[in-house]
Short mmCIF file of C-alpha atoms and ligand atoms in Angstrom, two decimals:
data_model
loop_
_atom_site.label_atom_id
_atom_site.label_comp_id
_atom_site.label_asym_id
_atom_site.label_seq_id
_atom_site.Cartn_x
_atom_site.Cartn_y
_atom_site.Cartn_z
CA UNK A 1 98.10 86.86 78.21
CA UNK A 2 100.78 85.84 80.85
CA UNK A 3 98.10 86.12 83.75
CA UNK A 4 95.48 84.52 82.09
CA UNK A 5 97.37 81.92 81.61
CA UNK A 6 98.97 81.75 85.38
CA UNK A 7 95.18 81.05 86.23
CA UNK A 8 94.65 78.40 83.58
CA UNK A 9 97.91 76.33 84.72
CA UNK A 10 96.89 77.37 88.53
CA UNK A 11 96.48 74.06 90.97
CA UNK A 12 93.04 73.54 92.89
CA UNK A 13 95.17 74.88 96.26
CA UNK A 14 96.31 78.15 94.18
CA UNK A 15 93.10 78.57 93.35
CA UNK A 16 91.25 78.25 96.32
CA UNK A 17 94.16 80.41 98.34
CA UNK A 18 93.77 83.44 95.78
CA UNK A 19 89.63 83.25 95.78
CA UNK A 20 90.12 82.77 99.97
CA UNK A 21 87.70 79.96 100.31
CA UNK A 22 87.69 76.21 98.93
CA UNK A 23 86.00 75.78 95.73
CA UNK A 24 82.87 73.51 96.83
CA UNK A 25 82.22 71.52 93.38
CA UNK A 26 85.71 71.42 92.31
CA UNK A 27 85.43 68.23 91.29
CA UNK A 28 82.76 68.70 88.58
CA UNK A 29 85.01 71.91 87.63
CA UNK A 30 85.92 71.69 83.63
CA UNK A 31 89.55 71.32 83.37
CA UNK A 32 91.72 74.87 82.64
CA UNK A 33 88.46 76.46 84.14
CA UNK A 34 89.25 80.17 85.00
CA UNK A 35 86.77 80.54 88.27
CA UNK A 36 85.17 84.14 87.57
CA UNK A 37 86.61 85.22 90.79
CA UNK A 38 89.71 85.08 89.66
CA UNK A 39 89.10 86.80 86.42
CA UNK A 40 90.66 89.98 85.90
CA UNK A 41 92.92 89.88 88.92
CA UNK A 42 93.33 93.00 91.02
CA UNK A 43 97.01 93.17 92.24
CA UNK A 44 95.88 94.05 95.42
CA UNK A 45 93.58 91.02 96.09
CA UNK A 46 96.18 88.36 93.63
CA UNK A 47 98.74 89.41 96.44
CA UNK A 48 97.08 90.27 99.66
CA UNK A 49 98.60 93.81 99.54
CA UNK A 50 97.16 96.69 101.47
CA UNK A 51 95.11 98.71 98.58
CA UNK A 52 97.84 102.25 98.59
CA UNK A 53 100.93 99.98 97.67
CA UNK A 54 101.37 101.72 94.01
CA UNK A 55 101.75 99.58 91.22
CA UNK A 56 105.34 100.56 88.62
CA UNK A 57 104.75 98.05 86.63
CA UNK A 58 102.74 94.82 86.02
CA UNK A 59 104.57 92.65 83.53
CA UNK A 60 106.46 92.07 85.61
CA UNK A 61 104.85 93.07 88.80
CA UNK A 62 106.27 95.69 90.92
CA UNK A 63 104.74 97.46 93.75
CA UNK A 64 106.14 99.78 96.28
CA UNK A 65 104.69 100.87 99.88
CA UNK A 66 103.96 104.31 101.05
CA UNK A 67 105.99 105.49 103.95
CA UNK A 68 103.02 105.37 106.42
CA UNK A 69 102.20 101.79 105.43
CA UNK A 70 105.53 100.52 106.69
CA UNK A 71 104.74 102.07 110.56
CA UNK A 72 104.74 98.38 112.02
CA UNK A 73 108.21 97.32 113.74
CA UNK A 74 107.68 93.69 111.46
CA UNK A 75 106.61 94.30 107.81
CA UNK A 76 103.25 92.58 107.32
CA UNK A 77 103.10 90.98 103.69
CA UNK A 78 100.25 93.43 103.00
CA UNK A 79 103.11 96.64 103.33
CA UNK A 80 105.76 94.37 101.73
CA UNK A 81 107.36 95.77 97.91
CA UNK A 82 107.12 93.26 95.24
CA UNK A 83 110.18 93.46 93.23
CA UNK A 84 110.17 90.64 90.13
CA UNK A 85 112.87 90.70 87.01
CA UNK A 86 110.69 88.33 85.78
CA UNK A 87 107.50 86.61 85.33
CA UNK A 88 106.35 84.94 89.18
CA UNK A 89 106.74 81.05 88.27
CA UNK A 90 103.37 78.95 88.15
CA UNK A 91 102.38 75.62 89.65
CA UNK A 92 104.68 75.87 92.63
CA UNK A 93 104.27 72.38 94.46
CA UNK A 94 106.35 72.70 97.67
CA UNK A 95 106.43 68.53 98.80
CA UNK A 96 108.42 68.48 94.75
CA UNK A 97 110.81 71.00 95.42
CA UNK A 98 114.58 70.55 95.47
CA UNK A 99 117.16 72.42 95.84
CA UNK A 100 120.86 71.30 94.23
CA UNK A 101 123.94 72.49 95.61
CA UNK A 102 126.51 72.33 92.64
CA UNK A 103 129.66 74.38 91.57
CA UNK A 104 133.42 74.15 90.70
CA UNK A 105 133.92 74.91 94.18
CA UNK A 106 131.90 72.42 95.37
CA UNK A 107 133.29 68.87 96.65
CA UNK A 108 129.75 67.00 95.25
CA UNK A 109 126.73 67.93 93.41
CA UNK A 110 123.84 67.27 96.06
CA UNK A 111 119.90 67.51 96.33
CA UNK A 112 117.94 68.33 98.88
CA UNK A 113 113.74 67.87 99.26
CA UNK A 114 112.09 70.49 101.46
CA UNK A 115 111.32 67.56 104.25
CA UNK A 116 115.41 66.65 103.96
CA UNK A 117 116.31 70.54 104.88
CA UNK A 118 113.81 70.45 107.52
CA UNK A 119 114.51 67.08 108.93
CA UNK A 120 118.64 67.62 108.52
CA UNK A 121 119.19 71.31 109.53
CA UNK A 122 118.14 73.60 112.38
CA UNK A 123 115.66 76.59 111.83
CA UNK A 124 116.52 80.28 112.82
CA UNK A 125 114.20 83.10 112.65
CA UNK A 126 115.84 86.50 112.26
CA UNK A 127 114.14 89.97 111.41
CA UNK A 128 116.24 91.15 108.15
CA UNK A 129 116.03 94.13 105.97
CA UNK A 130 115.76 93.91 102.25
CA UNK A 131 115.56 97.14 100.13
CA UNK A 132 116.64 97.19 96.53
CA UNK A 133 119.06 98.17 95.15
CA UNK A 134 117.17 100.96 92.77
CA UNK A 135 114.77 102.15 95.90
CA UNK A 136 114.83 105.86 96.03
CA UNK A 137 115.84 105.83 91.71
CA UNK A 138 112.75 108.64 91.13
CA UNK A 139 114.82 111.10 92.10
CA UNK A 140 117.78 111.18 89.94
CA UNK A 141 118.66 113.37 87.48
CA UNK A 142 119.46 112.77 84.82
CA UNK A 143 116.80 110.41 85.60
CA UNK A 144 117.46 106.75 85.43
CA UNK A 145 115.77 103.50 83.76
CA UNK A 146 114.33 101.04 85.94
CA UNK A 147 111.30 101.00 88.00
CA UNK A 148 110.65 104.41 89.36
CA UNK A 149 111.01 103.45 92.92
CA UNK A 150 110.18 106.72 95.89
CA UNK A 151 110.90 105.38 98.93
CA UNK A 152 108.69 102.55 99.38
CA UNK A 153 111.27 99.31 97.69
CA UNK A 154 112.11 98.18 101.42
CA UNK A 155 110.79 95.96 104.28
CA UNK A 156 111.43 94.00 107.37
CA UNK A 157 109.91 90.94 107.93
CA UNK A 158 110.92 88.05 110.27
CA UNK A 159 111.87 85.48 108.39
CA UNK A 160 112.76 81.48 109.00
CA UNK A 161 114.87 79.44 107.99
CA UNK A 162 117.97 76.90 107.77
CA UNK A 163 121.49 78.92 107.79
CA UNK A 164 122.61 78.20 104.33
CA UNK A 165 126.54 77.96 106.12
CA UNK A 166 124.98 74.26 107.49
CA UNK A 167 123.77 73.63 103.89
CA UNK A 168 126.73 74.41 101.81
CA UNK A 169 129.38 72.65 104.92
CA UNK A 170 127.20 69.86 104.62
CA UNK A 171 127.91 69.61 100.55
CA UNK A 172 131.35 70.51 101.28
CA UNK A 173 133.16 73.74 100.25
CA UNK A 174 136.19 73.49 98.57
CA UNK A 175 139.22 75.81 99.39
CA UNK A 176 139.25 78.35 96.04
CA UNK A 177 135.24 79.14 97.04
CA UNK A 178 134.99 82.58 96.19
CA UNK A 179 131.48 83.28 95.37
CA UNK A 180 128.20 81.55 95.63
CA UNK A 181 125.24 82.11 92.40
CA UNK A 182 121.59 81.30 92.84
CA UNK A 183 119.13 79.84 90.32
CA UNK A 184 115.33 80.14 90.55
CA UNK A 185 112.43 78.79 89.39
CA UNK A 186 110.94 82.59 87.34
CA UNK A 187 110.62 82.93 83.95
CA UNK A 188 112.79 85.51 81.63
CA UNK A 189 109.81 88.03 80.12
CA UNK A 190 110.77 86.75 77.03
CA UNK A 191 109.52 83.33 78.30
CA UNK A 192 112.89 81.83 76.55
CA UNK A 193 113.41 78.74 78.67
CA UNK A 194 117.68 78.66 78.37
CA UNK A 195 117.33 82.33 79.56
CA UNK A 196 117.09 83.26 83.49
CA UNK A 197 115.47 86.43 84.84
CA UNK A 198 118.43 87.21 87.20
CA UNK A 199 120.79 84.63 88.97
CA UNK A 200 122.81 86.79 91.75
CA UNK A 201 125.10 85.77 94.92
CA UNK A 202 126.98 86.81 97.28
CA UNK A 203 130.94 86.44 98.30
CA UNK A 204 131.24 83.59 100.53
CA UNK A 205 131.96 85.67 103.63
CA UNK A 206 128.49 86.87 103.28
CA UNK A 207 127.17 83.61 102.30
CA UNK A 208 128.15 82.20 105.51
CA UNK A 209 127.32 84.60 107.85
CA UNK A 210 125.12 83.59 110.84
CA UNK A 211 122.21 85.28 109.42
CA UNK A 212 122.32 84.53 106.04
CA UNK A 213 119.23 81.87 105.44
CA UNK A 214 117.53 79.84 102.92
CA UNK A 215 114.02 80.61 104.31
CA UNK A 216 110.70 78.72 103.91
CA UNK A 217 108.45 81.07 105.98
CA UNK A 218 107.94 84.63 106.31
CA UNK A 219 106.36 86.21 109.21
CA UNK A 220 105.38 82.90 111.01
CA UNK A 221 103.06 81.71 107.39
CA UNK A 222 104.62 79.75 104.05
CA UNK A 223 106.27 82.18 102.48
CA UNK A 224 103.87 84.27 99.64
CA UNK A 225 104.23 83.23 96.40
CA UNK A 226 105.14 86.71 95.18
CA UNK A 227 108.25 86.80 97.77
CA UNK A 228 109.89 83.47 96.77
CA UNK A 229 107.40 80.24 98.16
CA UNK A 230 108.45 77.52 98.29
CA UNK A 231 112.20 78.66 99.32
CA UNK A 232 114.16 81.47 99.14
CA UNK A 233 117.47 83.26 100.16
CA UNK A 234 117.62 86.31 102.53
CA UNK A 235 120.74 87.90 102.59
CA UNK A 236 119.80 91.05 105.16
CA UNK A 237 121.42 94.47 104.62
CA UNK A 238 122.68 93.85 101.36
CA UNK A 239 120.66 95.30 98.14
CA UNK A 240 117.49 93.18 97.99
CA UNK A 241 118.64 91.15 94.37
CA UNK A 242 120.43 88.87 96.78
CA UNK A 243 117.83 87.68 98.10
CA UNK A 244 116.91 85.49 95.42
CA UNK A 245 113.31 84.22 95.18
CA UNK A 246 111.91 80.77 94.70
CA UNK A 247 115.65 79.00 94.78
CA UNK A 248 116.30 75.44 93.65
CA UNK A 249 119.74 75.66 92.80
CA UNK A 250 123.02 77.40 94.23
CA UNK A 251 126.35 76.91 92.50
CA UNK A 252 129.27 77.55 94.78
CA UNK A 253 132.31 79.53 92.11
CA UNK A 254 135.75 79.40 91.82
CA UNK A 255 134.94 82.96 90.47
CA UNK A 256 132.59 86.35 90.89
CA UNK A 257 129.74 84.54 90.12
CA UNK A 258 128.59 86.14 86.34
CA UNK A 259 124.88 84.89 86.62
CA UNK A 260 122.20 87.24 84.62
CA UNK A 261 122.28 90.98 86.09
CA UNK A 262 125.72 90.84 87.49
CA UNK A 263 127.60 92.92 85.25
CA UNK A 264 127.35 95.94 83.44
CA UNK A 265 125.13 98.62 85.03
CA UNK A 266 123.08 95.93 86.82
CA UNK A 267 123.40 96.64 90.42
CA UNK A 268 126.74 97.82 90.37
CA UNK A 269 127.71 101.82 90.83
CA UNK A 270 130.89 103.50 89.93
CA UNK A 271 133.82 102.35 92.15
CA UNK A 272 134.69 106.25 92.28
CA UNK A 273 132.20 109.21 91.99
CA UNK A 274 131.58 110.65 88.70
CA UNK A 275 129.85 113.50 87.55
CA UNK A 276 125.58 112.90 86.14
CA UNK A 277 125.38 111.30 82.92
CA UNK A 278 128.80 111.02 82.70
CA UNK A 279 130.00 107.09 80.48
CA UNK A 280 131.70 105.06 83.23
CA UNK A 281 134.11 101.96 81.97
CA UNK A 282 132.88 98.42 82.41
CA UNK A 283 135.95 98.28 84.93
CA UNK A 284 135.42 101.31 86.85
CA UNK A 285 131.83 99.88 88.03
CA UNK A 286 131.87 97.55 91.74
CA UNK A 287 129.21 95.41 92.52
CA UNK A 288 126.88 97.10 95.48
CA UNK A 289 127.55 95.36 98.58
CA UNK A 290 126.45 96.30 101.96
CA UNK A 291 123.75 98.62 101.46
CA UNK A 292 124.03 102.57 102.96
CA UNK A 293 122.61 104.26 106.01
CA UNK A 294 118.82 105.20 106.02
CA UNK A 295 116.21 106.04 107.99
CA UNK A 296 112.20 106.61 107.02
CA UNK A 297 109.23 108.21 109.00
CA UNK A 298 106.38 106.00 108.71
CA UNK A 299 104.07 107.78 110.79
CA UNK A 300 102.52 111.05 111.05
CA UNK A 301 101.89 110.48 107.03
CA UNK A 302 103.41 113.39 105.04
CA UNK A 303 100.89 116.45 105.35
CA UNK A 304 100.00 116.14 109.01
CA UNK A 305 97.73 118.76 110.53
CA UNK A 306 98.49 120.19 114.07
CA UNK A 307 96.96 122.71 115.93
CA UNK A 308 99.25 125.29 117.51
CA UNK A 309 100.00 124.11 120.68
CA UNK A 310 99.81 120.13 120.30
CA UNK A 311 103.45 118.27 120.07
CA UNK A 312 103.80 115.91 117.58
CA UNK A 313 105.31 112.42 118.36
CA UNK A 314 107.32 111.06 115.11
CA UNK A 315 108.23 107.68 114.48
CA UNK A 316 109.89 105.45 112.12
CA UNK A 317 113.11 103.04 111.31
CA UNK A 318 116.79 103.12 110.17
CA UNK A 319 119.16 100.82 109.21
CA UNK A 320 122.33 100.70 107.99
CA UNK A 321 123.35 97.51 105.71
CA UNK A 322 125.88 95.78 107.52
CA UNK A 323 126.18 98.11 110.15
CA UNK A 324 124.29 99.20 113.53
CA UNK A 325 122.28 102.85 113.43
CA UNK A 326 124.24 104.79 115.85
CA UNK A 327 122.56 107.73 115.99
CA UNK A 328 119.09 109.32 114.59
CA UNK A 329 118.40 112.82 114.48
CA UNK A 330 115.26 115.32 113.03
CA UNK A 331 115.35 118.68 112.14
CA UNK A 332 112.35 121.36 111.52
CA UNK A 333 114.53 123.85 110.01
CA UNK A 334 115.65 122.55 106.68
CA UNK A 335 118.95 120.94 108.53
CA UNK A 336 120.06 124.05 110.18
CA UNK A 337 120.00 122.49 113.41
CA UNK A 338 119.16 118.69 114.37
CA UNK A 339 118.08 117.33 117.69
CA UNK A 340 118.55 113.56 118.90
CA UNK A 341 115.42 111.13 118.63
CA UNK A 342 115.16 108.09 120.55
CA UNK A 343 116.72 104.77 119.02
CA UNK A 344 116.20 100.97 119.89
CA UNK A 345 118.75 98.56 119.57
CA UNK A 346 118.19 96.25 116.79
CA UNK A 347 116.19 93.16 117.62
CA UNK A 348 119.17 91.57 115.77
CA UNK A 349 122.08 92.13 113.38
CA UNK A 350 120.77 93.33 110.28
CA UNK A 351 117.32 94.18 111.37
CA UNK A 352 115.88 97.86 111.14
CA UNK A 353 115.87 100.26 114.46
CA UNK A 354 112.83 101.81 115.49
CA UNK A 355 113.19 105.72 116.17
CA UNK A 356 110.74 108.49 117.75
CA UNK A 357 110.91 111.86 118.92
CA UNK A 358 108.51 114.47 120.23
CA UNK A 359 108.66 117.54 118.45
CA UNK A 360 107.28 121.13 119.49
CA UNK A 361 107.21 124.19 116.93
CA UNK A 362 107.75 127.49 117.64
CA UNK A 363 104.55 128.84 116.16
CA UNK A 364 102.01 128.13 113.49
CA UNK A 365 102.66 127.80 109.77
CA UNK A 366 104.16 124.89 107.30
CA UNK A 367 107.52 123.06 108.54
CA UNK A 368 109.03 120.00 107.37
CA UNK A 369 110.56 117.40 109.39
CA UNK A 370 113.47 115.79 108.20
CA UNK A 371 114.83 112.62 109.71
CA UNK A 372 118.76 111.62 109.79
CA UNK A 373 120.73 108.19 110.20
CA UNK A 374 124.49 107.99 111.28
CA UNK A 375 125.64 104.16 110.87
CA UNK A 376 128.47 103.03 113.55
CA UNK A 377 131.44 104.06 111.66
CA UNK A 378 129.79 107.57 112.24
CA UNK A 379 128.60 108.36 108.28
CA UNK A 380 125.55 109.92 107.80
CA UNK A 381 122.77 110.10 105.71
CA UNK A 382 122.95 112.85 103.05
CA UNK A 383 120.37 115.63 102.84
CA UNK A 384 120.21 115.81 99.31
CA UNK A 385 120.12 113.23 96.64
CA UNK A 386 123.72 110.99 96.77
CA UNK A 387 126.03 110.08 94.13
CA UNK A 388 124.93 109.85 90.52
CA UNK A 389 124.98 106.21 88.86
CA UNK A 390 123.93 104.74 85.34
CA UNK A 391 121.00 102.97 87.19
CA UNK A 392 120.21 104.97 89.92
CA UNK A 393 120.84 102.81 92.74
CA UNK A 394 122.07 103.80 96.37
CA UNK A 395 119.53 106.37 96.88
CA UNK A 396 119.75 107.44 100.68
CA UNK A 397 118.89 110.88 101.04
CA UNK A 398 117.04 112.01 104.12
CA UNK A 399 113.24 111.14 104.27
CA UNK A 400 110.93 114.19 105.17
CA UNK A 401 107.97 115.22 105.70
CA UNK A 402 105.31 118.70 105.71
CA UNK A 403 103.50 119.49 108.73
CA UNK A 404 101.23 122.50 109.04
CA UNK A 405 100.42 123.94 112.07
CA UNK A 406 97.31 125.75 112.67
N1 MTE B 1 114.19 84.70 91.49
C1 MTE B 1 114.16 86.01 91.69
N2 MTE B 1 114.63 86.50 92.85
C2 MTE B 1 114.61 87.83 93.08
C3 MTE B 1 114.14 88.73 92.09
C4 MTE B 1 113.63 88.20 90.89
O1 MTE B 1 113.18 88.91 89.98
N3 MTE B 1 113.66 86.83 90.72
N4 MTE B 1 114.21 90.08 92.33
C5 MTE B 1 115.22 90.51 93.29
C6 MTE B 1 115.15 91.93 93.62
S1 MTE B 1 115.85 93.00 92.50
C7 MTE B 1 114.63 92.36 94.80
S2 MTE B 1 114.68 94.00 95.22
C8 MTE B 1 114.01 91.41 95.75
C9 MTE B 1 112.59 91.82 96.08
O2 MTE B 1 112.02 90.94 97.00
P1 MTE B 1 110.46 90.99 97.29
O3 MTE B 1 109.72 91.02 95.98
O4 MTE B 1 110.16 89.79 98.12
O5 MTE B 1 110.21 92.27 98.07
O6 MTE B 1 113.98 90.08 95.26
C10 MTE B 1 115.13 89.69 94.56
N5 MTE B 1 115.06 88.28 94.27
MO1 MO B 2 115.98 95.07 93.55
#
């Protein structure tokens, strides 16, 4: 079994990280020794995650948050979604790792050691939101394959890194750049070596954009195995695939890069709308680029008590892919009427807004709140589920929750 055998291959530092103390007689340890404590792995404990993340699918992992784990203005690892195509790679040795720049649009093939990045670029630290693509995919109808994501496939950590503009100028871009593909160390399900899990990118506009980074910590820490040690891409506001994980190669194209998941229905939606379940054309589908306007309430959790009288003081975040949140509104009356909440600026481009509001009902009984993001070209959320697609992505319908007052 995969996992069984992640444990077998697993270095002495792996080891003692996962178990959360040193292993005292390692030395007179028998080789490919599977340390009891590590034996039948609880997902929760093999990734530090808070123990109501909900678990869609172990081979691969994927986990999603709840909406009232994700109440703190920087994701902690222990609230973050684990999204993996793959299987997570094994024997990670960070002081190994390189990273090769290649491509037809590239004026040289070059290599780069971790120590090289960090002694040749500057570091950044931004806050940037990654959701994924499919987050919200539950609800569609007719329903869609993939991991049945609710609402819980998005975070916002702070993140550090070198700007990958000062990588790939450093390599040397040539003029017909167009795209840019990464490559990562995970392994296809099939465990077929020639075959790669996914191997996405990004237009070179985005690629170069201030905030764009090849990160090496999350959150202040190395970054967790599960979200792309020793290296990975963050590409904020933009569905989470782009973000590839554990990175040691990216090709800059002469052409839309056509790495593993980025045609057919893989995160790409019909350029126009069409009706549910209707066939769409191989050249009617666009690749999803910035990602669309939410908001979530991550705290009272859903199914709140009051007593008639109290006020109750909602908060949450919103973003908006590329763009600023502009506006956030709630509603107790099914939409009929919304009323402004507070919003705070971004604490920078492509990082989620905090909202709140202080609500008062009218009189006892069961309401729902309902919570609604306009980005800054003045688009709103929808109330109801969005556009039907093949795979379900793009979900952005407004996030609620049931109150009773008593
Ligand atoms: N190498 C690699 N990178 C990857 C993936 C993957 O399977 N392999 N999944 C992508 C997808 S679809 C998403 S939504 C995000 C999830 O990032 P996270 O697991 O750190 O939350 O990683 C992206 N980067
Ligand atoms: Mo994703």
């Amino acid at each position: 079994m995969q996992r069984r055998k992640f444990f077998q291959n697993a270095t002495l530092a792996s080891m003692s990280a996962l178990l959360g103390s040193d292993i005292v007689f390692a030395k007179a340890m028998p080789d490919a020794y599977l340390p009891l404590g590590l034996q039948d792995p609880d997902p929760f404990k093999l990734f530090d995650k808070n123990k109501e993340m909900v678990v869609l699918n172990d081979k691969p992992w994927n986990i999603e948050a709840q909406a009232h784990l994700l109440n703190d203005k920087v994701t902690p690892n222990s609230a973050m979604f684990i999204r993996n195509n793959g299987l997570i790679p094994e024997n990670l040795d960070a002081s190994g790792w390189t990273l090769t720049i290649d491509g037809e649009s590239a004026a040289q093939q070059k290599s780069y050691t971790i120590q090289q990045l960090k002694s040749k670029f500057k570091t950044y630290t931004y806050q940037l939101t990654l959701e994924c693509g499919g987050n919200g995919r539950s609800e569609f109808d007719p329903p869609a394959k993939g991991n049945q994501w609710t609402i819980g496939a998005i975070s916002c950590a702070e993140w550090t890194g070198f700007r990958l503009r000062d990588i790939l100028e450093d390599v040397g871009i040539k003029p017909d750049a167009v795209y840019i593909g990464y490559h990562a160390a995970d392994i296809h399900l099939s465990q077929n070596p020639d075959k790669e899990p996914i191997s996405r990118g990004a237009p070179m506009a985005k690629a170069l954009q201030d905030e764009t980074l090849l990160a090496f910590q999350m959150n202040g820490e190395d970054i967790p195995l599960a979200h792309g040690f020793p290296l990975r891409l963050v590409a904020g506001g933009w569905p989470a695939s782009v973000s590839g994980k554990w990175i040691n190669r990216i090709s800059i194209r002469n052409i839309v890069h056509d790495g593993a998941k980025m045609g057919g229905d893989s995160y790409r939606v019909p350029c126009k709308p069409v009706a549910p379940g209707e066939e769409v054309k191989d050249e009617d589908m666009c690749i999803i680029e910035s990602m669309p306007v939410k908001s979530l309430i991550t705290y009272p959790k859903s199914g709140a008590v009051l007593k008639d009288g109290e006020s109750l003081n909602i908060q949450g975040h919103a973003w908006a892919g590329e763009l600023d949140v502009q506006k956030m509104e709630y509603s107790i009356n099914f939409g009929a009427t919304w009323t402004d909440c507070a919003i705070e600026k971004p604490i920078n481009r492509l990082a989620w807004q905090h909202f709140s509001a202080e609500i008062k009902f009218p009189q006892k009984g069961y309401y729902e709140v309902w919570a609604r993001a306009t980005d800054a070209d003045g688009t709103a959320q929808p109330m109801l589920l969005p556009g039907w697609n093949p795979k379900g992505y793009l979900n952005n319908a407004c996030h609620r929750i049931a109150v009773k007052i008593t």
